Coordinates of C-alpha atoms and ligand atoms in Angstrom, one line a residue:
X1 CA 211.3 102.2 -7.2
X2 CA 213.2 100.9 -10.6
X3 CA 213.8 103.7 -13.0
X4 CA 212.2 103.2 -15.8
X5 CA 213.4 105.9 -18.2
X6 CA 214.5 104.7 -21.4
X7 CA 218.0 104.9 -22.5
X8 CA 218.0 107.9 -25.5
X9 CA 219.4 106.9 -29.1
X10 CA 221.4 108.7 -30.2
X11 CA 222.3 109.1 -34.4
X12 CA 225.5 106.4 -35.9
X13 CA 228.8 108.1 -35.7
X14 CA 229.9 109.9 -39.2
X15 CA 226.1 110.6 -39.5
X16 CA 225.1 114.0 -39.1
X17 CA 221.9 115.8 -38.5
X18 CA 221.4 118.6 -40.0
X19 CA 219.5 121.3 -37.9
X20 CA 217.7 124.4 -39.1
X21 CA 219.9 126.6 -38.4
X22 CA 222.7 124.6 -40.9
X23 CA 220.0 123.6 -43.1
X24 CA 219.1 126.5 -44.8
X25 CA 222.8 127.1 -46.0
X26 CA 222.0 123.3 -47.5
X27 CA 219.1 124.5 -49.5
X28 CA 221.0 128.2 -50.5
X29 CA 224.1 126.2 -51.4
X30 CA 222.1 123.6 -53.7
X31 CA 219.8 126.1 -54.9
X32 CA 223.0 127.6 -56.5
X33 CA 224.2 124.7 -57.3
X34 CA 220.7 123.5 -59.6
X35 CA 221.3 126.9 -61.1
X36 CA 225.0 126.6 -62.4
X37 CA 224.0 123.3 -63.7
X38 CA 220.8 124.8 -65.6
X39 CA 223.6 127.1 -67.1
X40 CA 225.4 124.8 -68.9
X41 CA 222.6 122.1 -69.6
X42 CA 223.1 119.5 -67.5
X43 CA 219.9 117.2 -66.3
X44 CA 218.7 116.3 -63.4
X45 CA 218.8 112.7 -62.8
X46 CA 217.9 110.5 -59.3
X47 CA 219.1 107.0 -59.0
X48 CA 218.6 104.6 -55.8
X49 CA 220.6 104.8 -52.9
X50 CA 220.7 101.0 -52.9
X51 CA 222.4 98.8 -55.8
X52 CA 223.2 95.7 -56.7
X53 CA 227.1 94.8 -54.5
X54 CA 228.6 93.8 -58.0
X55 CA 228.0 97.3 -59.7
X56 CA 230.6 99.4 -57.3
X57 CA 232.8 96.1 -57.3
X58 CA 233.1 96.2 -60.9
X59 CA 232.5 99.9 -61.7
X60 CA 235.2 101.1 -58.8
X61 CA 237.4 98.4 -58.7
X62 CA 237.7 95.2 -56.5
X63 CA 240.8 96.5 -54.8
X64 CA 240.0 99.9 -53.9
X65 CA 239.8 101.1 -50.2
X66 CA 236.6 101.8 -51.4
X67 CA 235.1 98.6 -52.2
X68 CA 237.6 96.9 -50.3
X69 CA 237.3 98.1 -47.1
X70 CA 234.4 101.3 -46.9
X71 CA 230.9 100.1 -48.2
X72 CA 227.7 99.5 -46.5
X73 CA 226.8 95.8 -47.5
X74 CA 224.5 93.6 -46.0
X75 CA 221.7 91.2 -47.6
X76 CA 218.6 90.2 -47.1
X77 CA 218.0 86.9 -48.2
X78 CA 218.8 83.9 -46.1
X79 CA 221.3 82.6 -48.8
X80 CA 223.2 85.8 -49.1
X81 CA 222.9 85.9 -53.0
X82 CA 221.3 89.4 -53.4
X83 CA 224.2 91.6 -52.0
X84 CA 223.0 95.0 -51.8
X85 CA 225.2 98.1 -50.7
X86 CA 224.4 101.6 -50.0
X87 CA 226.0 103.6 -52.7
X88 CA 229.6 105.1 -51.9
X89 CA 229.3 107.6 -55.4
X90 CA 227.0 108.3 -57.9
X91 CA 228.8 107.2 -61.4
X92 CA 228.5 103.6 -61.5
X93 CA 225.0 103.9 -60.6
X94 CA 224.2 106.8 -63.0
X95 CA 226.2 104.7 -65.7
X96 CA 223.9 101.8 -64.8
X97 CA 220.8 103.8 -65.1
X98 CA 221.6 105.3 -68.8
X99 CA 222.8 101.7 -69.7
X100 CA 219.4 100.6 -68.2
X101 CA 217.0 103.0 -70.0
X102 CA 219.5 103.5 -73.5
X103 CA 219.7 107.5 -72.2
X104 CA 222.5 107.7 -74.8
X105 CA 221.3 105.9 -77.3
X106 CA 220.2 108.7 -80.1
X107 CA 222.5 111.6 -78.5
X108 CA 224.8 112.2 -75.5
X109 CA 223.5 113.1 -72.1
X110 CA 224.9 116.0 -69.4
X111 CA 223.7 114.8 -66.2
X112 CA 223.7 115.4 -62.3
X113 CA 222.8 114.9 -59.1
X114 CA 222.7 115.4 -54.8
X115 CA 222.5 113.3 -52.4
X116 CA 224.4 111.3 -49.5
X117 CA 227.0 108.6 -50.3
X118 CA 227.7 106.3 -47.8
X119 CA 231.1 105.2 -47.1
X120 CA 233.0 103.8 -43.9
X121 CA 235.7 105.5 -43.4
X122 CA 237.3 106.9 -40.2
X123 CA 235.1 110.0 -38.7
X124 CA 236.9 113.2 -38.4
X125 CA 236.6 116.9 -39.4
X126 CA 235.4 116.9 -42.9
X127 CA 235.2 113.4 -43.5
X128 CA 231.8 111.5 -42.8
X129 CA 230.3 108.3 -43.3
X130 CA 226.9 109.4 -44.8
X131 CA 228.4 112.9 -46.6
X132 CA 226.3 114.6 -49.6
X133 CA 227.8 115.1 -53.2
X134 CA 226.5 117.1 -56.2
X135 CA 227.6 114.1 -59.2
X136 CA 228.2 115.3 -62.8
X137 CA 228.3 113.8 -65.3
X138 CA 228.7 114.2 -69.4
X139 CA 227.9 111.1 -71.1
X140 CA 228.9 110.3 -75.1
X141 CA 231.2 113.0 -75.2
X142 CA 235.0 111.6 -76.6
X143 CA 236.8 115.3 -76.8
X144 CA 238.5 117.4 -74.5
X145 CA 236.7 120.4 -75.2
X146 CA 234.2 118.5 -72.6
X147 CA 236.8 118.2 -70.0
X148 CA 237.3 121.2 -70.2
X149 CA 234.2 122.8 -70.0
X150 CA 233.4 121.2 -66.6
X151 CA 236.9 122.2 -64.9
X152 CA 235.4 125.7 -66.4
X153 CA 232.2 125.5 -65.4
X154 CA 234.1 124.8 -61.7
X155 CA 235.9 127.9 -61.8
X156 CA 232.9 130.0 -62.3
X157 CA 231.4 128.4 -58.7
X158 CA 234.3 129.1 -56.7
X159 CA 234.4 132.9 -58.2
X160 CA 231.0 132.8 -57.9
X161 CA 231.0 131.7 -54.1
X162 CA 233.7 134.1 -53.5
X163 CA 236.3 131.6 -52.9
X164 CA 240.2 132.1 -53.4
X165 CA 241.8 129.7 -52.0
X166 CA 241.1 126.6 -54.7
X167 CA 243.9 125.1 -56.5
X168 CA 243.4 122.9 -60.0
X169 CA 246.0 119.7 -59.4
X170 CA 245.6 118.0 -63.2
X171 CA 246.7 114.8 -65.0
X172 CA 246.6 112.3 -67.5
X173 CA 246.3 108.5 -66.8
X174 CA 246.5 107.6 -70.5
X175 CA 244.8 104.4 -72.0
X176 CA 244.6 101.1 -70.8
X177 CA 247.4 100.0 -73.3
X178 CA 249.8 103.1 -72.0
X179 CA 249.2 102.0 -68.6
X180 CA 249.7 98.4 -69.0
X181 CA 253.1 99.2 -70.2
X182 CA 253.6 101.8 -67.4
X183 CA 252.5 99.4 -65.2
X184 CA 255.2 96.4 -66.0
X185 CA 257.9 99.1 -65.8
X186 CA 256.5 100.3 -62.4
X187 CA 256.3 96.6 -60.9
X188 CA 260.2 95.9 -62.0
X189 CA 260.6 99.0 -60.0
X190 CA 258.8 98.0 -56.8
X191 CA 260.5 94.9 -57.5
X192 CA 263.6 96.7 -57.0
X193 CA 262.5 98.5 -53.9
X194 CA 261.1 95.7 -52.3
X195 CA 263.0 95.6 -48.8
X196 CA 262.0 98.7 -47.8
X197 CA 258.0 98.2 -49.3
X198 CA 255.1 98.6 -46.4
X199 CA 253.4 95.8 -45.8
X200 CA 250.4 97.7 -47.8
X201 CA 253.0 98.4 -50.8
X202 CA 253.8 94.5 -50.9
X203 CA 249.4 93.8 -51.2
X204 CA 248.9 96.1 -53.6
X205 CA 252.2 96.0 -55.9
X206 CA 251.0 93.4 -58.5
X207 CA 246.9 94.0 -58.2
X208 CA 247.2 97.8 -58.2
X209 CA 250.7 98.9 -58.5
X210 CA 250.1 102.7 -59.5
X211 CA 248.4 103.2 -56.0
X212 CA 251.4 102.0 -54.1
X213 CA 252.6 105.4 -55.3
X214 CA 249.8 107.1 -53.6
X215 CA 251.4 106.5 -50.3
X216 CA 251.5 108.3 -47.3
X217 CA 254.5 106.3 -45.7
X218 CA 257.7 108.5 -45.7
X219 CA 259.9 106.0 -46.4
X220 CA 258.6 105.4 -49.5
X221 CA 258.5 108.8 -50.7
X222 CA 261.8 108.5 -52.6
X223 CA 261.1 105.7 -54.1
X224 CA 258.1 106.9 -55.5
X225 CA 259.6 109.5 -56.9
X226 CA 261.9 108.0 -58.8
X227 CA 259.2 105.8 -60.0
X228 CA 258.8 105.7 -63.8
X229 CA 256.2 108.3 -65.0
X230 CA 252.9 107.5 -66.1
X231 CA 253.3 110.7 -68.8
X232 CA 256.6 109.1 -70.5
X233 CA 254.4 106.4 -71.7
X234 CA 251.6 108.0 -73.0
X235 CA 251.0 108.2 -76.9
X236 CA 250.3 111.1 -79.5
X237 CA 246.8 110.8 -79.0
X238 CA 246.3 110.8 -75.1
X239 CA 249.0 113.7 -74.9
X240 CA 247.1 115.5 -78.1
X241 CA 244.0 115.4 -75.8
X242 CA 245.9 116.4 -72.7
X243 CA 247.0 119.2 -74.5
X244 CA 243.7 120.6 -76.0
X245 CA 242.7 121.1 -72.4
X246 CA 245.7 123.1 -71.4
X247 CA 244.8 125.0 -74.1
X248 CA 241.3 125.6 -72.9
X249 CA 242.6 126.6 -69.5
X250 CA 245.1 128.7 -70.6
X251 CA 242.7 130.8 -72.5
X252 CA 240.1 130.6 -69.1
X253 CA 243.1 132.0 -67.4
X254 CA 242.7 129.3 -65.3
X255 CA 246.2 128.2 -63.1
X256 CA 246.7 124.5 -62.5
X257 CA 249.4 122.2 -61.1
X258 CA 249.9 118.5 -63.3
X259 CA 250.3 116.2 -60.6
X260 CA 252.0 113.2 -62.2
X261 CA 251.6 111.4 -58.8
X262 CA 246.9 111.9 -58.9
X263 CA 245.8 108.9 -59.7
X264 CA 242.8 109.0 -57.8
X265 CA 240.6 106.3 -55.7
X266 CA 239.0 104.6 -58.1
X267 CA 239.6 102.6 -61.0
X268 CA 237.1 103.6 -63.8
X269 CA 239.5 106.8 -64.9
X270 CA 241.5 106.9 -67.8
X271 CA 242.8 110.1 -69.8
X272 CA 242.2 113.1 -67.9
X273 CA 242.3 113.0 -64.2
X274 CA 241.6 116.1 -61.7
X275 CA 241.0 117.6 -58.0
X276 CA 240.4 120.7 -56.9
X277 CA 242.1 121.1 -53.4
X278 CA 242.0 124.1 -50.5
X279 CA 244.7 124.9 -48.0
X280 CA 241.7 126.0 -45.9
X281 CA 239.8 122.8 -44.6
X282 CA 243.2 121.2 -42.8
X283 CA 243.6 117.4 -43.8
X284 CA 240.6 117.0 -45.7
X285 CA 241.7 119.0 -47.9
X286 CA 240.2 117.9 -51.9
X287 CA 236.8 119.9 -52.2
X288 CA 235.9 118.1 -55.8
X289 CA 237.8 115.1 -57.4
X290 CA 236.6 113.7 -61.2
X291 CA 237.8 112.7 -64.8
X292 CA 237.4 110.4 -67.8
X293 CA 236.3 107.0 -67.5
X294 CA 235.3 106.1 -71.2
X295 CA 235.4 102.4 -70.1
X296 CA 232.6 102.1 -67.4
X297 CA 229.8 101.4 -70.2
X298 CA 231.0 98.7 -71.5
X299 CA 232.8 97.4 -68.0
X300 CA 229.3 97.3 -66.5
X301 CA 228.0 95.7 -69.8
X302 CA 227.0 99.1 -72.3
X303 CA 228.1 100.0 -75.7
X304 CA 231.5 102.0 -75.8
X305 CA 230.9 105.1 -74.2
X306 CA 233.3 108.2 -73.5
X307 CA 232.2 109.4 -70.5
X308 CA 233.9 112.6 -68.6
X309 CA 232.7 113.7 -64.7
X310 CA 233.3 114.6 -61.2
X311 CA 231.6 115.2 -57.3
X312 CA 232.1 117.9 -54.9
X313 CA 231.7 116.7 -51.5
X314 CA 229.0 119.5 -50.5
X315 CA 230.3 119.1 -46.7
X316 CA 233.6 120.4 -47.5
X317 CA 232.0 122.8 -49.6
X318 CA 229.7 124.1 -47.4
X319 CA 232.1 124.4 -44.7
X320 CA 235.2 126.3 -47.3
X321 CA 231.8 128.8 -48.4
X322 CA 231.0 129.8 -44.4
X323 CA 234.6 129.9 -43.2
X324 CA 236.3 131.6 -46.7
X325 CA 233.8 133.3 -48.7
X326 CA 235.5 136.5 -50.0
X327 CA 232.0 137.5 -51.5
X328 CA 229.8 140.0 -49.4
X329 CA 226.5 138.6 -50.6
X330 CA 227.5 135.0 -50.7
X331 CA 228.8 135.9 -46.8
X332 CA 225.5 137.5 -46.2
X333 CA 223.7 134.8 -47.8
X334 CA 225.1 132.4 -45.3
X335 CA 224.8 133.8 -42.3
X336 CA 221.3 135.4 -42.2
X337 CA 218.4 132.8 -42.3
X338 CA 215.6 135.4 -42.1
X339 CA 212.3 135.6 -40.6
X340 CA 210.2 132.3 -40.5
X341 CA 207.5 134.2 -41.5
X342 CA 206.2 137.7 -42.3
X343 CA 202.7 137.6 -39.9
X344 CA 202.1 136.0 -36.3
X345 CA 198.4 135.5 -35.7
X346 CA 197.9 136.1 -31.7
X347 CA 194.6 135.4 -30.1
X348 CA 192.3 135.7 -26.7
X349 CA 190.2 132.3 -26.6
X350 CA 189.1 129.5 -29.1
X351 CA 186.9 131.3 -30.9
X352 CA 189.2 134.1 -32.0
X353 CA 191.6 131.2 -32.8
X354 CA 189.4 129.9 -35.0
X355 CA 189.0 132.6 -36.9
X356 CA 192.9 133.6 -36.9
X357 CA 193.2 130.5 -39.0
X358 CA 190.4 131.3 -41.2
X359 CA 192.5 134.3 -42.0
X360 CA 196.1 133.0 -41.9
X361 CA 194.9 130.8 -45.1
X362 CA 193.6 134.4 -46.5
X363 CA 196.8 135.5 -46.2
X364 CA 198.9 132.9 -47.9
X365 CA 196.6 132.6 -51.0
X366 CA 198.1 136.4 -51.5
X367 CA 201.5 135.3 -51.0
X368 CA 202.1 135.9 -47.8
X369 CA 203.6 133.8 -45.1
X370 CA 201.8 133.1 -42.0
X371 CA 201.7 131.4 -38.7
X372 CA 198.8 131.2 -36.3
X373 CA 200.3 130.8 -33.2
X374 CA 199.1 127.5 -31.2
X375 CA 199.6 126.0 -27.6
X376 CA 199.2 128.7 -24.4
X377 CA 196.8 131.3 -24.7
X378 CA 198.7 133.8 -22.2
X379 CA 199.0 137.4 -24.6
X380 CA 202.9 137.7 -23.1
X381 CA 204.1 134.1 -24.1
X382 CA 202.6 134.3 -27.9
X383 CA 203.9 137.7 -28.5
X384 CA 207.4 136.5 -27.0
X385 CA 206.7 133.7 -29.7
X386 CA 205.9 136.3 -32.2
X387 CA 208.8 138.3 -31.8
X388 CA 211.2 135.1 -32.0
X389 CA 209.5 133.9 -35.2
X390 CA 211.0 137.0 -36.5
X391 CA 207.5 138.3 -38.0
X392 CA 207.2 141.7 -39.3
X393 CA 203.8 142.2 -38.0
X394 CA 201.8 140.7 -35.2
X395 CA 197.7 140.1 -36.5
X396 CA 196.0 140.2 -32.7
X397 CA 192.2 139.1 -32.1
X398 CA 191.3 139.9 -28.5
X399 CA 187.5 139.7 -27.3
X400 CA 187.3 143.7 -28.6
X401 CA 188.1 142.7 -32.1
X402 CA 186.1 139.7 -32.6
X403 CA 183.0 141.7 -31.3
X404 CA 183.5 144.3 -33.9
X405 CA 184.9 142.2 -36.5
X406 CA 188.2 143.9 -36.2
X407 CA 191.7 143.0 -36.4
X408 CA 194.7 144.6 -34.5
X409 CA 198.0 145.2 -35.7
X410 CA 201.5 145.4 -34.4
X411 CA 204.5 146.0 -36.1
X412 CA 207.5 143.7 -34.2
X413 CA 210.6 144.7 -36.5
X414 CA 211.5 147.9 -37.5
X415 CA 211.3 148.9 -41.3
X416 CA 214.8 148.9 -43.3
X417 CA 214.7 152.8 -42.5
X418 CA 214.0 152.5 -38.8
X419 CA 210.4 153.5 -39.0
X420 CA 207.6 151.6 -38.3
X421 CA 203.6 151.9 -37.9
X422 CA 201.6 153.0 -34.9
X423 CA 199.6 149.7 -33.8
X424 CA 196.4 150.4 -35.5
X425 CA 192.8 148.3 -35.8
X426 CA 191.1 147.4 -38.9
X427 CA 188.0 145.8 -40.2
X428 CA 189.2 142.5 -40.8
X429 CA 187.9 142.8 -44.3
X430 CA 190.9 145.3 -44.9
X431 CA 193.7 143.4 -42.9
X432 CA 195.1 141.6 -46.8
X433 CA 195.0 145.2 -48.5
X434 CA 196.3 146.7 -45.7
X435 CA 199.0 144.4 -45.7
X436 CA 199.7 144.7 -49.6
X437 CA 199.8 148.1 -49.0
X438 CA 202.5 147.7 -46.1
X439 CA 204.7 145.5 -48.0
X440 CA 204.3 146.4 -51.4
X441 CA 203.9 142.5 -52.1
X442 CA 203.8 142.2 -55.8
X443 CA 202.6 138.8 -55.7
X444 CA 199.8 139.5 -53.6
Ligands
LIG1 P1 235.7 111.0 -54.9 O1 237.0 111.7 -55.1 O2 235.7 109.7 -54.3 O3 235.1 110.9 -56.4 O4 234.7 111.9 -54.1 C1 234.4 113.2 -54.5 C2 234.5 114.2 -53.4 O5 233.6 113.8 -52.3 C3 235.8 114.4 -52.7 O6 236.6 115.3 -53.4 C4 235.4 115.0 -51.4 O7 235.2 116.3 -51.5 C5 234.1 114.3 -51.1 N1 234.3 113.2 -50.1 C6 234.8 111.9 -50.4 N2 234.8 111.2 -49.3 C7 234.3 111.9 -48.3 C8 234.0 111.7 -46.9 N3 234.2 110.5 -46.3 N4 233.4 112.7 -46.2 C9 233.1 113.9 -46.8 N5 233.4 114.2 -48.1 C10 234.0 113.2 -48.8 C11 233.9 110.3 -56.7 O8 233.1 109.9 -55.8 C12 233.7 110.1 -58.1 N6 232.4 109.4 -58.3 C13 233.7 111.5 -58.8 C14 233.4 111.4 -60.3 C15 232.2 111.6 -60.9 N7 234.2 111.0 -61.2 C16 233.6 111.0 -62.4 N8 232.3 111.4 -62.2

């Protein structure tokens, strides 16, 4: 005999499921999330997951890792002409959008958003290749008071989520004129260096020289320290802005490192530049990265528009929240999922079924929430169902009860207290008062 079971498929590596019992920390952590936002009113916005190739080229940068080397892009037409990708962030495509539908046309716009971001990038612990982000983004907005309130804002979620161990690393990348000049004096440098450059160094030196500081080779640690410094070129007006957002944080009370060497992984940025790292996640270690990038409007074909944002990659979130929370509640929150629902209908035969779905609907037009239990009749299995749905009360129609038009009921969890009722039977007309009663539902 040839076996003919099929092979199983399994899900694309960097993918991840998320199950039930991780899930509902997902909809906690972004219900908290839409909240803070609401505070400081920012929109919500939703944009594709597919775009045009040429938007994250352009928007991010031709030679980033990013474009160069992590997006999903495939086409569908036979020529090849319509490049599509699967988005690896949210701001060129949000940019694109406002550009799109003139969002900032009579007054600037605070935006977000969630979702997954898809990029390819090695799998490991914190880093995936479909991960989710929460994207925001203030659009029209020249001054650093903006800036600042979103590095703000920040600092409320971590105290909010009870975490401690978050570090501000800040800096400025000036304006495109400061850099240019930065960046000629940086290229004589490499120049200078260039017997002991990596063979990345050597690429990357004349396309994207202030990256080739970024790097993780040892042996070109002194040399990139020695490097000329962005900051030294920078005029009175990018260091006045700078400035104004010390200020700000200073009066937050809000600590912060400027990092001369965070430039960041993409190119849109200019001014101020920021991430947020842990010393609690191992390697992937940068929970929320953003800054300025008043040149993406007009790059992908706007009017001027000062633009300041930033993402938090919700995995590493997530994961920092569960394993770090100081925060009782937020801990709490976490951990316990809850019932699945308050009642569990249990019944003897079809008929009594029936009926246990006539009143399951009762009960959910008076807020409660119900199951009717379905698949083997046999009383032991549905209560042992019953009790694993984590149901306060079992409703039970046996022959008895549908004879007299009565309903049984069981209490499966013990009351806060530790008391609980006597199993009892009621005229089914009585079972949603005697409920109210029982749980003091105001909604009901
Ligand atoms: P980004 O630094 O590329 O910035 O990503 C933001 C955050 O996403 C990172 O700090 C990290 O927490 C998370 N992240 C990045 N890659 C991965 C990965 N492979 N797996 C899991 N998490 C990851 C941006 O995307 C910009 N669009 C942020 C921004 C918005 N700037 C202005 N507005």
């Amino acid at each position: 005999m040839t076996n003919n079971k099929l092979e199983k498929i399994n899900a694309i590596r960097g993918m991840n499921d998320i199950l039930p019992k991780e899930s509902f920390q997902w909809l906690r952590l972004e219900n908290i999330l839409h909240n803070l936002m609401a505070a400081y009113g920012y929109l919500n916005i939703r944009t594709p997951i597919l775009e045009q190739t040429k938007l994250f080229a352009r928007g991010i940068g031709e030679v980033t890792d990013i474009v160069e080397k992590e997006m999903y892009t495939f086409s569908m037409s036979q020529d090849k002409t319509d490049m599509l990708t699967m988005r690896p962030e949210f701001t060129a495509g949000i940019v694109r959008a406002a550009i799109e539908h003139s969002l900032t046309f009579d007054r600037p716009q605070r935006l977000y958003t969630m979702g997954p971001v898809f990029r390819h990038e090695r799998p490991q612990k914190g880093r995936y290749r479909q991960f989710h982000q929460i994207s925001v983004e203030a659009m029209g907005f020249a001054g650093p008071d903006i800036d600042a309130e979103q590095i703000i804002l920040l600092n409320r979620l971590w105290k909010d989520l009870g975490l401690e161990d978050i570090h501000l690393e800040l800096n400025s990348l000036g304006q495109v004129s400061e850099r240019l000049a930065h960046r000629e004096a940086l290229i004589k440098h490499l120049e200078k260096h260039l017997d002991i450059l990596d063979e990345d160094a050597k690429r990357r030196m004349y396309t994207n020289p202030l990256r080739v500081l970024d790097t993780k080779n040892p042996d070109l640690q002194k040399m990139a320290n020695s490097a000329p410094k962005l900051f030294d070129f920078l005029g009175e007006d990018s260091l006045g802005h700078f400035n104004e957002i010390r200020k700000r944080l200073d009066e937050a009370g809000i600590e912060y490192t400027i990092n001369p060497r965070l430039v960041r992984g993409l190119d849109y940025y200019n001014l101020t530049v920021f991430e947020w790292v842990t010393g609690s996640l191992g390697a992937q270690a940068t929970v929320c990265g953003g800054g300025r990038y008043d040149g993406l409007f007009e790059l992908l074909g706007g009017k001027p528009t000062p633009c300041v944002g930033f993402a938090i990659g919700l995995e590493r979130l997530l994961s920092l929240v569960i394993s770090d929370s100081k925060s009782e509640t937020i801990k709490n929150l976490f951990t316990e999922m809850g019932p699945e629902t308050d009642i569990y209908f249990i019944y003897q035969n079809v008929e009594a079924s029936r009926k246990c779905s006539q009143l399951a609907e009762l009960c959910r037009n008076n807020g409660f929430k119900a199951i009717v239990h379905a698949g083997s009749q046999n009383f032991k299995n549905q209560f042992k169902r019953a009790d694993f749905s984590g149901a306060m009360y079992a409703i039970i129609i046996g022959e008895s009860e549908l004879e007299s038009n009565t309903v049984s009921i069981k209490q499966l969890q013990l009351n806060p207290d530790g008391s609980s009722i006597e199993q009892t039977t009621i005229p089914t007309c009585e079972l949603v008062d005697f409920l109210t009663k029982l749980t003091n539902k105001k909604d009901a």
